[in-house]
PDB file of C-alpha atoms in Angstrom:
ATOM      1  CA  UNK M   1       0.017   0.063   0.007  1.00  0.00           C
ATOM      2  CA  UNK M   2       1.069   3.465  -0.595  1.00  0.00           C
ATOM      3  CA  UNK M   3       1.589   6.130   2.064  1.00  0.00           C
ATOM      4  CA  UNK M   4      -1.762   7.469   3.484  1.00  0.00           C
ATOM      5  CA  UNK M   5      -2.324  11.097   2.784  1.00  0.00           C
ATOM      6  CA  UNK M   6      -3.317  13.456   5.689  1.00  0.00           C
ATOM      7  CA  UNK M   7      -6.985  13.210   6.185  1.00  0.00           C
ATOM      8  CA  UNK M   8      -7.488  17.110   6.977  1.00  0.00           C
ATOM      9  CA  UNK M   9     -10.493  16.678   9.162  1.00  0.00           C
ATOM     10  CA  UNK M  10     -11.844  19.673  10.960  1.00  0.00           C
ATOM     11  CA  UNK M  11     -12.313  19.635  14.714  1.00  0.00           C
ATOM     12  CA  UNK M  12     -16.128  19.303  14.158  1.00  0.00           C
ATOM     13  CA  UNK M  13     -15.651  15.849  12.960  1.00  0.00           C
ATOM     14  CA  UNK M  14     -13.309  14.751  15.813  1.00  0.00           C
ATOM     15  CA  UNK M  15     -15.634  11.864  16.900  1.00  0.00           C
ATOM     16  CA  UNK M  16     -18.209   9.386  15.785  1.00  0.00           C
ATOM     17  CA  UNK M  17     -21.444  10.995  16.097  1.00  0.00           C
ATOM     18  CA  UNK M  18     -24.137   9.272  18.107  1.00  0.00           C
ATOM     19  CA  UNK M  19     -27.013   8.016  16.059  1.00  0.00           C
ATOM     20  CA  UNK M  20     -30.293   8.051  18.190  1.00  0.00           C
ATOM     21  CA  UNK M  21     -32.245   6.137  15.753  1.00  0.00           C
ATOM     22  CA  UNK M  22     -29.713   3.443  15.434  1.00  0.00           C
ATOM     23  CA  UNK M  23     -29.678   3.125  19.260  1.00  0.00           C
ATOM     24  CA  UNK M  24     -33.563   2.920  19.360  1.00  0.00           C
ATOM     25  CA  UNK M  25     -33.672   0.393  16.566  1.00  0.00           C
ATOM     26  CA  UNK M  26     -31.057  -1.721  18.402  1.00  0.00           C
ATOM     27  CA  UNK M  27     -33.135  -1.627  21.627  1.00  0.00           C
ATOM     28  CA  UNK M  28     -36.398  -2.376  19.854  1.00  0.00           C
ATOM     29  CA  UNK M  29     -34.547  -5.380  18.070  1.00  0.00           C
ATOM     30  CA  UNK M  30     -33.124  -6.820  21.183  1.00  0.00           C
ATOM     31  CA  UNK M  31     -36.734  -6.331  22.978  1.00  0.00           C
ATOM     32  CA  UNK M  32     -38.519  -8.321  20.390  1.00  0.00           C
ATOM     33  CA  UNK M  33     -35.852 -10.895  19.829  1.00  0.00           C
ATOM     34  CA  UNK M  34     -35.656 -11.245  23.863  1.00  0.00           C
ATOM     35  CA  UNK M  35     -39.540 -11.897  23.850  1.00  0.00           C
ATOM     36  CA  UNK M  36     -39.210 -14.286  21.127  1.00  0.00           C
ATOM     37  CA  UNK M  37     -36.181 -16.055  22.692  1.00  0.00           C
ATOM     38  CA  UNK M  38     -38.085 -16.562  25.992  1.00  0.00           C
ATOM     39  CA  UNK M  39     -41.215 -17.961  23.938  1.00  0.00           C
ATOM     40  CA  UNK M  40     -38.882 -20.130  22.068  1.00  0.00           C
ATOM     41  CA  UNK M  41     -37.182 -21.630  25.063  1.00  0.00           C
ATOM     42  CA  UNK M  42     -40.530 -22.073  26.840  1.00  0.00           C
ATOM     43  CA  UNK M  43     -42.025 -23.710  23.768  1.00  0.00           C
ATOM     44  CA  UNK M  44     -38.923 -26.178  23.806  1.00  0.00           C
ATOM     45  CA  UNK M  45     -39.165 -27.016  27.344  1.00  0.00           C
ATOM     46  CA  UNK M  46     -43.000 -27.863  26.897  1.00  0.00           C
ATOM     47  CA  UNK M  47     -42.098 -29.834  23.718  1.00  0.00           C
ATOM     48  CA  UNK M  48     -39.167 -31.595  24.959  1.00  0.00           C
ATOM     49  CA  UNK M  49     -40.114 -31.929  28.840  1.00  0.00           C
ATOM     50  CA  UNK M  50     -36.592 -31.206  30.061  1.00  0.00           C
ATOM     51  CA  UNK M  51     -36.137 -27.552  31.051  1.00  0.00           C
ATOM     52  CA  UNK M  52     -32.678 -28.251  32.317  1.00  0.00           C
ATOM     53  CA  UNK M  53     -31.240 -29.581  29.099  1.00  0.00           C
ATOM     54  CA  UNK M  54     -32.869 -26.730  27.084  1.00  0.00           C
ATOM     55  CA  UNK M  55     -31.775 -23.808  29.541  1.00  0.00           C
ATOM     56  CA  UNK M  56     -28.052 -25.320  29.903  1.00  0.00           C
ATOM     57  CA  UNK M  57     -27.829 -25.776  26.126  1.00  0.00           C
ATOM     58  CA  UNK M  58     -29.281 -22.471  25.273  1.00  0.00           C
ATOM     59  CA  UNK M  59     -27.096 -20.595  27.958  1.00  0.00           C
ATOM     60  CA  UNK M  60     -23.805 -22.275  26.766  1.00  0.00           C
ATOM     61  CA  UNK M  61     -24.454 -21.461  23.084  1.00  0.00           C
ATOM     62  CA  UNK M  62     -25.266 -17.887  23.889  1.00  0.00           C
ATOM     63  CA  UNK M  63     -22.185 -17.581  26.114  1.00  0.00           C
ATOM     64  CA  UNK M  64     -19.998 -18.938  23.403  1.00  0.00           C
ATOM     65  CA  UNK M  65     -21.566 -16.712  20.692  1.00  0.00           C
ATOM     66  CA  UNK M  66     -21.043 -13.615  22.869  1.00  0.00           C
ATOM     67  CA  UNK M  67     -17.499 -14.373  24.404  1.00  0.00           C
ATOM     68  CA  UNK M  68     -15.971 -16.031  21.232  1.00  0.00           C
ATOM     69  CA  UNK M  69     -17.711 -14.322  18.235  1.00  0.00           C
ATOM     70  CA  UNK M  70     -14.475 -12.676  17.190  1.00  0.00           C
ATOM     71  CA  UNK M  71     -12.479 -15.746  17.118  1.00  0.00           C
ATOM     72  CA  UNK M  72     -15.341 -17.877  15.361  1.00  0.00           C
ATOM     73  CA  UNK M  73     -15.469 -15.044  12.791  1.00  0.00           C
ATOM     74  CA  UNK M  74     -11.799 -14.931  12.287  1.00  0.00           C
ATOM     75  CA  UNK M  75     -11.626 -18.698  11.966  1.00  0.00           C
ATOM     76  CA  UNK M  76     -14.434 -18.921   9.450  1.00  0.00           C
ATOM     77  CA  UNK M  77     -12.824 -16.028   7.275  1.00  0.00           C
ATOM     78  CA  UNK M  78      -9.315 -17.371   7.549  1.00  0.00           C
ATOM     79  CA  UNK M  79      -8.326 -14.268   9.219  1.00  0.00           C
ATOM     80  CA  UNK M  80      -5.052 -13.957  11.475  1.00  0.00           C
ATOM     81  CA  UNK M  81      -4.067 -11.288  13.887  1.00  0.00           C
ATOM     82  CA  UNK M  82      -1.261  -9.110  12.414  1.00  0.00           C
ATOM     83  CA  UNK M  83       1.384  -7.062  14.421  1.00  0.00           C
ATOM     84  CA  UNK M  84       2.420  -3.706  13.552  1.00  0.00           C
ATOM     85  CA  UNK M  85       5.720  -4.520  12.017  1.00  0.00           C
ATOM     86  CA  UNK M  86       4.064  -6.817   9.404  1.00  0.00           C
ATOM     87  CA  UNK M  87       1.451  -4.216   8.386  1.00  0.00           C
ATOM     88  CA  UNK M  88       2.633  -0.898   9.576  1.00  0.00           C
ATOM     89  CA  UNK M  89       0.477   1.237   7.106  1.00  0.00           C
ATOM     90  CA  UNK M  90      -2.682  -0.590   8.241  1.00  0.00           C
ATOM     91  CA  UNK M  91      -1.950  -0.151  11.755  1.00  0.00           C
ATOM     92  CA  UNK M  92      -1.087   3.418  11.224  1.00  0.00           C
ATOM     93  CA  UNK M  93      -4.463   4.227   9.620  1.00  0.00           C
ATOM     94  CA  UNK M  94      -6.481   2.452  12.277  1.00  0.00           C
ATOM     95  CA  UNK M  95      -4.363   4.172  15.072  1.00  0.00           C
ATOM     96  CA  UNK M  96      -5.074   7.697  13.586  1.00  0.00           C
ATOM     97  CA  UNK M  97      -8.787   7.067  13.111  1.00  0.00           C
ATOM     98  CA  UNK M  98      -9.158   5.627  16.679  1.00  0.00           C
ATOM     99  CA  UNK M  99      -7.201   8.846  18.130  1.00  0.00           C
ATOM    100  CA  UNK M 100      -9.517  10.982  15.880  1.00  0.00           C
ATOM    101  CA  UNK M 101     -12.576   9.102  17.116  1.00  0.00           C
ATOM    102  CA  UNK M 102     -11.355   9.027  20.852  1.00  0.00           C
ATOM    103  CA  UNK M 103     -11.972   5.159  21.039  1.00  0.00           C
ATOM    104  CA  UNK M 104      -9.704   2.119  22.021  1.00  0.00           C
ATOM    105  CA  UNK M 105      -7.502   0.709  19.270  1.00  0.00           C
ATOM    106  CA  UNK M 106      -8.783  -2.760  18.089  1.00  0.00           C
ATOM    107  CA  UNK M 107      -6.957  -5.897  17.448  1.00  0.00           C
ATOM    108  CA  UNK M 108      -5.968  -5.824  13.799  1.00  0.00           C
ATOM    109  CA  UNK M 109      -6.323  -8.854  11.438  1.00  0.00           C
ATOM    110  CA  UNK M 110      -5.896  -9.763   7.878  1.00  0.00           C
ATOM    111  CA  UNK M 111      -7.563 -12.533   5.900  1.00  0.00           C
ATOM    112  CA  UNK M 112      -5.899 -14.055   2.988  1.00  0.00           C
ATOM    113  CA  UNK M 113      -9.035 -13.981   0.703  1.00  0.00           C
ATOM    114  CA  UNK M 114      -9.031 -12.246  -2.636  1.00  0.00           C
ATOM    115  CA  UNK M 115     -12.621 -11.184  -2.203  1.00  0.00           C
ATOM    116  CA  UNK M 116     -12.278  -7.487  -1.312  1.00  0.00           C
ATOM    117  CA  UNK M 117     -14.038  -7.069   2.025  1.00  0.00           C
ATOM    118  CA  UNK M 118     -13.621  -6.022   5.568  1.00  0.00           C
ATOM    119  CA  UNK M 119     -15.621  -6.616   8.969  1.00  0.00           C
ATOM    120  CA  UNK M 120     -15.581  -5.889  12.545  1.00  0.00           C
ATOM    121  CA  UNK M 121     -16.536  -8.155  15.464  1.00  0.00           C
ATOM    122  CA  UNK M 122     -16.300  -8.313  19.355  1.00  0.00           C
ATOM    123  CA  UNK M 123     -18.273  -7.878  22.182  1.00  0.00           C
ATOM    124  CA  UNK M 124     -17.437  -4.145  23.153  1.00  0.00           C
ATOM    125  CA  UNK M 125     -14.905  -1.643  21.970  1.00  0.00           C
ATOM    126  CA  UNK M 126     -12.219  -3.035  24.257  1.00  0.00           C
ATOM    127  CA  UNK M 127     -12.497  -6.388  22.872  1.00  0.00           C
ATOM    128  CA  UNK M 128     -13.053  -5.648  19.238  1.00  0.00           C
ATOM    129  CA  UNK M 129     -11.206  -6.778  16.072  1.00  0.00           C
ATOM    130  CA  UNK M 130     -11.190  -5.251  12.683  1.00  0.00           C
ATOM    131  CA  UNK M 131     -10.288  -7.558   9.820  1.00  0.00           C
ATOM    132  CA  UNK M 132      -9.553  -6.720   6.270  1.00  0.00           C
ATOM    133  CA  UNK M 133      -8.861  -8.983   3.296  1.00  0.00           C
ATOM    134  CA  UNK M 134      -5.659  -8.916   1.195  1.00  0.00           C
ATOM    135  CA  UNK M 135      -7.995  -8.580  -1.700  1.00  0.00           C
ATOM    136  CA  UNK M 136      -9.323  -5.352  -0.345  1.00  0.00           C
ATOM    137  CA  UNK M 137      -5.751  -4.095   0.596  1.00  0.00           C
ATOM    138  CA  UNK M 138      -4.604  -4.621  -2.995  1.00  0.00           C
ATOM    139  CA  UNK M 139      -7.394  -2.891  -4.715  1.00  0.00           C
ATOM    140  CA  UNK M 140      -8.026   0.359  -2.661  1.00  0.00           C
ATOM    141  CA  UNK M 141      -6.330   3.659  -2.698  1.00  0.00           C
ATOM    142  CA  UNK M 142      -5.076   4.895   0.836  1.00  0.00           C
ATOM    143  CA  UNK M 143      -8.020   7.319   1.157  1.00  0.00           C
ATOM    144  CA  UNK M 144     -10.593   4.750   0.026  1.00  0.00           C
ATOM    145  CA  UNK M 145      -9.076   2.172   2.643  1.00  0.00           C
ATOM    146  CA  UNK M 146      -9.390   4.938   5.374  1.00  0.00           C
ATOM    147  CA  UNK M 147     -13.116   5.271   4.516  1.00  0.00           C
ATOM    148  CA  UNK M 148     -13.810   1.487   4.721  1.00  0.00           C
ATOM    149  CA  UNK M 149     -11.701   1.290   8.102  1.00  0.00           C
ATOM    150  CA  UNK M 150     -13.743   4.175   9.485  1.00  0.00           C
ATOM    151  CA  UNK M 151     -16.978   2.404   8.501  1.00  0.00           C
ATOM    152  CA  UNK M 152     -15.831  -0.620  10.387  1.00  0.00           C
ATOM    153  CA  UNK M 153     -14.635   1.190  13.314  1.00  0.00           C
ATOM    154  CA  UNK M 154     -17.951   3.059  13.609  1.00  0.00           C
ATOM    155  CA  UNK M 155     -19.715  -0.308  13.969  1.00  0.00           C
ATOM    156  CA  UNK M 156     -17.455  -0.804  17.005  1.00  0.00           C
ATOM    157  CA  UNK M 157     -18.013   2.617  18.569  1.00  0.00           C
ATOM    158  CA  UNK M 158     -21.818   2.483  18.090  1.00  0.00           C
ATOM    159  CA  UNK M 159     -21.693  -1.165  19.664  1.00  0.00           C
ATOM    160  CA  UNK M 160     -24.034  -2.470  16.973  1.00  0.00           C
ATOM    161  CA  UNK M 161     -21.388  -5.093  16.466  1.00  0.00           C
ATOM    162  CA  UNK M 162     -22.200  -6.905  19.739  1.00  0.00           C
ATOM    163  CA  UNK M 163     -25.898  -6.314  19.179  1.00  0.00           C
ATOM    164  CA  UNK M 164     -25.877  -7.859  15.740  1.00  0.00           C
ATOM    165  CA  UNK M 165     -23.772 -10.726  17.206  1.00  0.00           C
ATOM    166  CA  UNK M 166     -26.266 -11.400  20.051  1.00  0.00           C
ATOM    167  CA  UNK M 167     -29.376 -10.788  17.769  1.00  0.00           C
ATOM    168  CA  UNK M 168     -28.035 -13.439  15.200  1.00  0.00           C
ATOM    169  CA  UNK M 169     -27.804 -15.994  18.095  1.00  0.00           C
ATOM    170  CA  UNK M 170     -31.505 -16.894  18.172  1.00  0.00           C
ATOM    171  CA  UNK M 171     -31.656 -17.360  14.384  1.00  0.00           C
ATOM    172  CA  UNK M 172     -28.513 -19.557  14.326  1.00  0.00           C
ATOM    173  CA  UNK M 173     -29.815 -21.686  17.050  1.00  0.00           C
ATOM    174  CA  UNK M 174     -33.332 -22.065  15.430  1.00  0.00           C
ATOM    175  CA  UNK M 175     -31.834 -22.781  11.961  1.00  0.00           C
ATOM    176  CA  UNK M 176     -29.635 -25.488  13.852  1.00  0.00           C
ATOM    177  CA  UNK M 177     -32.707 -27.131  15.572  1.00  0.00           C
ATOM    178  CA  UNK M 178     -34.578 -27.109  12.121  1.00  0.00           C
ATOM    179  CA  UNK M 179     -31.693 -28.935  10.534  1.00  0.00           C
ATOM    180  CA  UNK M 180     -31.403 -31.508  13.480  1.00  0.00           C
ATOM    181  CA  UNK M 181     -35.251 -32.138  13.401  1.00  0.00           C
ATOM    182  CA  UNK M 182     -35.187 -32.664   9.674  1.00  0.00           C
ATOM    183  CA  UNK M 183     -32.303 -35.058   9.546  1.00  0.00           C
ATOM    184  CA  UNK M 184     -33.608 -36.897  12.618  1.00  0.00           C
ATOM    185  CA  UNK M 185     -36.906 -37.452  11.020  1.00  0.00           C
ATOM    186  CA  UNK M 186     -35.478 -38.351   7.756  1.00  0.00           C
ATOM    187  CA  UNK M 187     -33.057 -40.980   9.034  1.00  0.00           C
ATOM    188  CA  UNK M 188     -34.723 -42.199  12.085  1.00  0.00           C
ATOM    189  CA  UNK M 189     -38.410 -41.682  11.527  1.00  0.00           C
ATOM    190  CA  UNK M 190     -39.242 -45.339  11.132  1.00  0.00           C
ATOM    191  CA  UNK M 191     -38.017 -46.147  14.580  1.00  0.00           C
ATOM    192  CA  UNK M 192     -40.258 -43.489  16.388  1.00  0.00           C
ATOM    193  CA  UNK M 193     -43.880 -43.683  17.630  1.00  0.00           C
ATOM    194  CA  UNK M 194     -46.372 -41.143  16.558  1.00  0.00           C
ATOM    195  CA  UNK M 195     -46.047 -39.079  19.681  1.00  0.00           C
ATOM    196  CA  UNK M 196     -42.481 -38.736  19.313  1.00  0.00           C
ATOM    197  CA  UNK M 197     -42.955 -37.834  15.633  1.00  0.00           C
ATOM    198  CA  UNK M 198     -45.365 -35.220  16.515  1.00  0.00           C
ATOM    199  CA  UNK M 199     -43.117 -33.566  19.185  1.00  0.00           C
ATOM    200  CA  UNK M 200     -40.363 -33.310  16.501  1.00  0.00           C
ATOM    201  CA  UNK M 201     -42.707 -31.818  14.083  1.00  0.00           C
ATOM    202  CA  UNK M 202     -43.858 -29.247  16.632  1.00  0.00           C
ATOM    203  CA  UNK M 203     -40.092 -28.395  17.532  1.00  0.00           C
ATOM    204  CA  UNK M 204     -39.491 -28.074  13.813  1.00  0.00           C
ATOM    205  CA  UNK M 205     -42.428 -25.788  13.250  1.00  0.00           C
ATOM    206  CA  UNK M 206     -41.568 -23.571  16.237  1.00  0.00           C
ATOM    207  CA  UNK M 207     -37.901 -23.289  15.191  1.00  0.00           C
ATOM    208  CA  UNK M 208     -38.748 -22.358  11.616  1.00  0.00           C
ATOM    209  CA  UNK M 209     -41.127 -19.705  12.783  1.00  0.00           C
ATOM    210  CA  UNK M 210     -38.596 -18.375  15.133  1.00  0.00           C
ATOM    211  CA  UNK M 211     -35.928 -18.407  12.504  1.00  0.00           C
ATOM    212  CA  UNK M 212     -38.250 -16.541   9.902  1.00  0.00           C
ATOM    213  CA  UNK M 213     -38.943 -13.815  12.474  1.00  0.00           C
ATOM    214  CA  UNK M 214     -35.465 -13.194  13.689  1.00  0.00           C
ATOM    215  CA  UNK M 215     -34.265 -13.367  10.033  1.00  0.00           C
ATOM    216  CA  UNK M 216     -36.533 -10.430   9.154  1.00  0.00           C
ATOM    217  CA  UNK M 217     -35.784  -8.308  12.370  1.00  0.00           C
ATOM    218  CA  UNK M 218     -31.951  -8.711  11.975  1.00  0.00           C
ATOM    219  CA  UNK M 219     -32.138  -7.915   8.258  1.00  0.00           C
ATOM    220  CA  UNK M 220     -34.086  -4.735   9.021  1.00  0.00           C
ATOM    221  CA  UNK M 221     -31.602  -3.678  11.757  1.00  0.00           C
ATOM    222  CA  UNK M 222     -28.493  -4.579   9.583  1.00  0.00           C
ATOM    223  CA  UNK M 223     -29.581  -2.508   6.514  1.00  0.00           C
ATOM    224  CA  UNK M 224     -29.941   0.492   8.920  1.00  0.00           C
ATOM    225  CA  UNK M 225     -26.741   0.089  10.801  1.00  0.00           C
ATOM    226  CA  UNK M 226     -24.819   0.032   7.329  1.00  0.00           C
ATOM    227  CA  UNK M 227     -26.195   3.319   6.409  1.00  0.00           C
ATOM    228  CA  UNK M 228     -25.440   4.704   9.926  1.00  0.00           C
ATOM    229  CA  UNK M 229     -21.750   3.389   9.608  1.00  0.00           C
ATOM    230  CA  UNK M 230     -21.564   5.149   6.144  1.00  0.00           C
ATOM    231  CA  UNK M 231     -22.798   8.538   7.575  1.00  0.00           C
ATOM    232  CA  UNK M 232     -20.294   8.275  10.643  1.00  0.00           C
ATOM    233  CA  UNK M 233     -17.509   7.293   8.464  1.00  0.00           C
ATOM    234  CA  UNK M 234     -17.869  10.017   5.967  1.00  0.00           C
ATOM    235  CA  UNK M 235     -18.466  12.859   8.854  1.00  0.00           C
ATOM    236  CA  UNK M 236     -15.352  11.518  10.804  1.00  0.00           C
ATOM    237  CA  UNK M 237     -12.930  11.544   7.845  1.00  0.00           C
ATOM    238  CA  UNK M 238     -14.602  14.369   5.865  1.00  0.00           C
ATOM    239  CA  UNK M 239     -14.383  12.209   2.803  1.00  0.00           C
ATOM    240  CA  UNK M 240     -17.638  10.699   1.671  1.00  0.00           C
ATOM    241  CA  UNK M 241     -16.299  10.592  -1.881  1.00  0.00           C
ATOM    242  CA  UNK M 242     -13.515   8.457  -0.935  1.00  0.00           C
ATOM    243  CA  UNK M 243     -16.010   6.035   0.714  1.00  0.00           C
ATOM    244  CA  UNK M 244     -18.254   6.034  -2.160  1.00  0.00           C
ATOM    245  CA  UNK M 245     -15.447   5.166  -4.426  1.00  0.00           C
ATOM    246  CA  UNK M 246     -14.507   2.402  -2.180  1.00  0.00           C
ATOM    247  CA  UNK M 247     -18.064   1.181  -2.272  1.00  0.00           C
ATOM    248  CA  UNK M 248     -18.324   1.265  -6.031  1.00  0.00           C
ATOM    249  CA  UNK M 249     -15.032  -0.473  -6.586  1.00  0.00           C
ATOM    250  CA  UNK M 250     -15.560  -3.156  -4.036  1.00  0.00           C
ATOM    251  CA  UNK M 251     -19.188  -3.995  -5.076  1.00  0.00           C
ATOM    252  CA  UNK M 252     -18.038  -4.181  -8.721  1.00  0.00           C
ATOM    253  CA  UNK M 253     -15.115  -6.678  -7.978  1.00  0.00           C
ATOM    254  CA  UNK M 254     -17.329  -8.863  -5.826  1.00  0.00           C
ATOM    255  CA  UNK M 255     -19.917  -9.074  -8.492  1.00  0.00           C
ATOM    256  CA  UNK M 256     -17.366 -10.508 -10.829  1.00  0.00           C
ATOM    257  CA  UNK M 257     -16.359 -13.308  -8.452  1.00  0.00           C
ATOM    258  CA  UNK M 258     -18.236 -16.508  -9.240  1.00  0.00           C
ATOM    259  CA  UNK M 259     -21.109 -17.238  -6.973  1.00  0.00           C
ATOM    260  CA  UNK M 260     -19.972 -20.648  -6.060  1.00  0.00           C
ATOM    261  CA  UNK M 261     -16.827 -18.951  -4.617  1.00  0.00           C
ATOM    262  CA  UNK M 262     -18.917 -16.727  -2.479  1.00  0.00           C
ATOM    263  CA  UNK M 263     -21.303 -19.152  -0.718  1.00  0.00           C
ATOM    264  CA  UNK M 264     -19.055 -19.736   2.333  1.00  0.00           C
ATOM    265  CA  UNK M 265     -18.678 -16.082   2.952  1.00  0.00           C
ATOM    266  CA  UNK M 266     -22.279 -15.280   2.381  1.00  0.00           C
ATOM    267  CA  UNK M 267     -23.114 -16.679   6.069  1.00  0.00           C
ATOM    268  CA  UNK M 268     -21.229 -13.661   7.554  1.00  0.00           C
ATOM    269  CA  UNK M 269     -23.008 -10.989   5.184  1.00  0.00           C
ATOM    270  CA  UNK M 270     -24.308  -9.194   8.260  1.00  0.00           C
ATOM    271  CA  UNK M 271     -20.687  -8.394   9.298  1.00  0.00           C
ATOM    272  CA  UNK M 272     -19.265  -7.436   5.963  1.00  0.00           C
ATOM    273  CA  UNK M 273     -18.558  -3.882   4.572  1.00  0.00           C
ATOM    274  CA  UNK M 274     -20.542  -4.976   1.609  1.00  0.00           C
ATOM    275  CA  UNK M 275     -22.428  -8.256   1.066  1.00  0.00           C
ATOM    276  CA  UNK M 276     -20.881 -11.161  -0.879  1.00  0.00           C
ATOM    277  CA  UNK M 277     -23.482 -11.407  -3.570  1.00  0.00           C
ATOM    278  CA  UNK M 278     -23.021 -12.770  -7.079  1.00  0.00           C
ATOM    279  CA  UNK M 279     -23.784 -11.261 -10.355  1.00  0.00           C
ATOM    280  CA  UNK M 280     -27.423 -11.645 -10.225  1.00  0.00           C
ATOM    281  CA  UNK M 281     -28.757 -11.714  -6.544  1.00  0.00           C
ATOM    282  CA  UNK M 282     -32.333 -11.775  -7.644  1.00  0.00           C
ATOM    283  CA  UNK M 283     -34.746 -12.222  -4.725  1.00  0.00           C
ATOM    284  CA  UNK M 284     -31.975 -12.327  -2.382  1.00  0.00           C
ATOM    285  CA  UNK M 285     -31.674  -8.516  -2.578  1.00  0.00           C
ATOM    286  CA  UNK M 286     -35.121  -8.156  -0.921  1.00  0.00           C
ATOM    287  CA  UNK M 287     -33.697  -9.920   2.112  1.00  0.00           C
ATOM    288  CA  UNK M 288     -30.190  -8.412   2.074  1.00  0.00           C
ATOM    289  CA  UNK M 289     -28.225  -7.467   5.089  1.00  0.00           C
ATOM    290  CA  UNK M 290     -27.335  -4.407   3.334  1.00  0.00           C
ATOM    291  CA  UNK M 291     -29.135  -1.496   1.576  1.00  0.00           C
ATOM    292  CA  UNK M 292     -28.428  -1.217  -2.123  1.00  0.00           C
ATOM    293  CA  UNK M 293     -25.332   0.494  -3.490  1.00  0.00           C
ATOM    294  CA  UNK M 294     -27.528   3.177  -4.864  1.00  0.00           C
ATOM    295  CA  UNK M 295     -28.891   4.020  -1.555  1.00  0.00           C
ATOM    296  CA  UNK M 296     -25.523   4.244  -0.036  1.00  0.00           C
ATOM    297  CA  UNK M 297     -24.172   6.246  -2.702  1.00  0.00           C
ATOM    298  CA  UNK M 298     -27.034   8.590  -2.638  1.00  0.00           C
ATOM    299  CA  UNK M 299     -26.561   9.141   1.174  1.00  0.00           C
ATOM    300  CA  UNK M 300     -22.935   9.817   0.785  1.00  0.00           C
ATOM    301  CA  UNK M 301     -23.765  12.178  -2.114  1.00  0.00           C
ATOM    302  CA  UNK M 302     -26.060  14.128   0.121  1.00  0.00           C
ATOM    303  CA  UNK M 303     -23.407  14.351   3.083  1.00  0.00           C
ATOM    304  CA  UNK M 304     -20.747  15.392   0.574  1.00  0.00           C
ATOM    305  CA  UNK M 305     -23.060  18.360  -0.322  1.00  0.00           C
ATOM    306  CA  UNK M 306     -23.577  19.188   3.086  1.00  0.00           C
ATOM    307  CA  UNK M 307     -19.939  19.229   3.959  1.00  0.00           C
ATOM    308  CA  UNK M 308     -19.209  21.312   0.942  1.00  0.00           C
ATOM    309  CA  UNK M 309     -21.632  23.902   2.049  1.00  0.00           C
ATOM    310  CA  UNK M 310     -20.365  23.971   5.744  1.00  0.00           C
ATOM    311  CA  UNK M 311     -16.847  24.410   4.106  1.00  0.00           C
ATOM    312  CA  UNK M 312     -18.079  27.183   1.803  1.00  0.00           C
ATOM    313  CA  UNK M 313     -17.397  30.896   2.742  1.00  0.00           C
ATOM    314  CA  UNK M 314     -20.194  32.093   5.035  1.00  0.00           C
ATOM    315  CA  UNK M 315     -21.195  28.521   5.816  1.00  0.00           C
ATOM    316  CA  UNK M 316     -21.509  27.154   9.354  1.00  0.00           C
TER     317      UNK M 316
END
């Protein structure tokens, strides 16, 4: 990577701006998912007639999701923690942005994937990881990379990384139960009586409903938090055009990657800077974790105009 230019940000952009609408949406989503989770556990207890097993397993999985989400994500995306000596310019950009935003410096990681992307994970700002792929580092100019990293750091600062991690837990568990019930019926149905089969069918139905509801709630929150992160990054760096350029470049390059090579990555779309979608996402776009590229670019264009007006003679 080349040397990153001075960002030239005015004092008015010295921190990530709070987003009350994002905070409200996170609160509502967690409340609704909490109610759904309690109902889900209660239904499983009634159906399986073993509250100890259900509560212990659910608590253990939730704890693992919360405490080890960063390690799980890094492992899944083949990421590794890198020291300052190995990637000095990457560390320098993150250090400067964190100083500008007055936030703790996260652990820095790099994934060897060619797909250009980045993500942030971790349970709070003091235990966060920001990971970029080598494909991203190779393709972006310094100012563009700065915009992407500011976007990811805003997720950490707004604490929506932790919220989306916890929120996604219920859907993951429900999905696993659906698969378990399906394969249990498929391969062991002949050995069960009617009552047992009915219980499994009920568990599968409840889990499927929970998965569908949590899926929709998480998608709605995820799309808004991406717009909030774009806004915060543009305001922090004072360069919405650089972030817009990065979005355009990364989205275009990902669209050219064969869909079969993106399937593994798609499970982590909610965490990515831009989703790992193929050339023709089709109906998947309706349930996307991210707003459309056009929406994101339109918002950045408005912010660019606002910052231009503020910097003009006689502006505020």
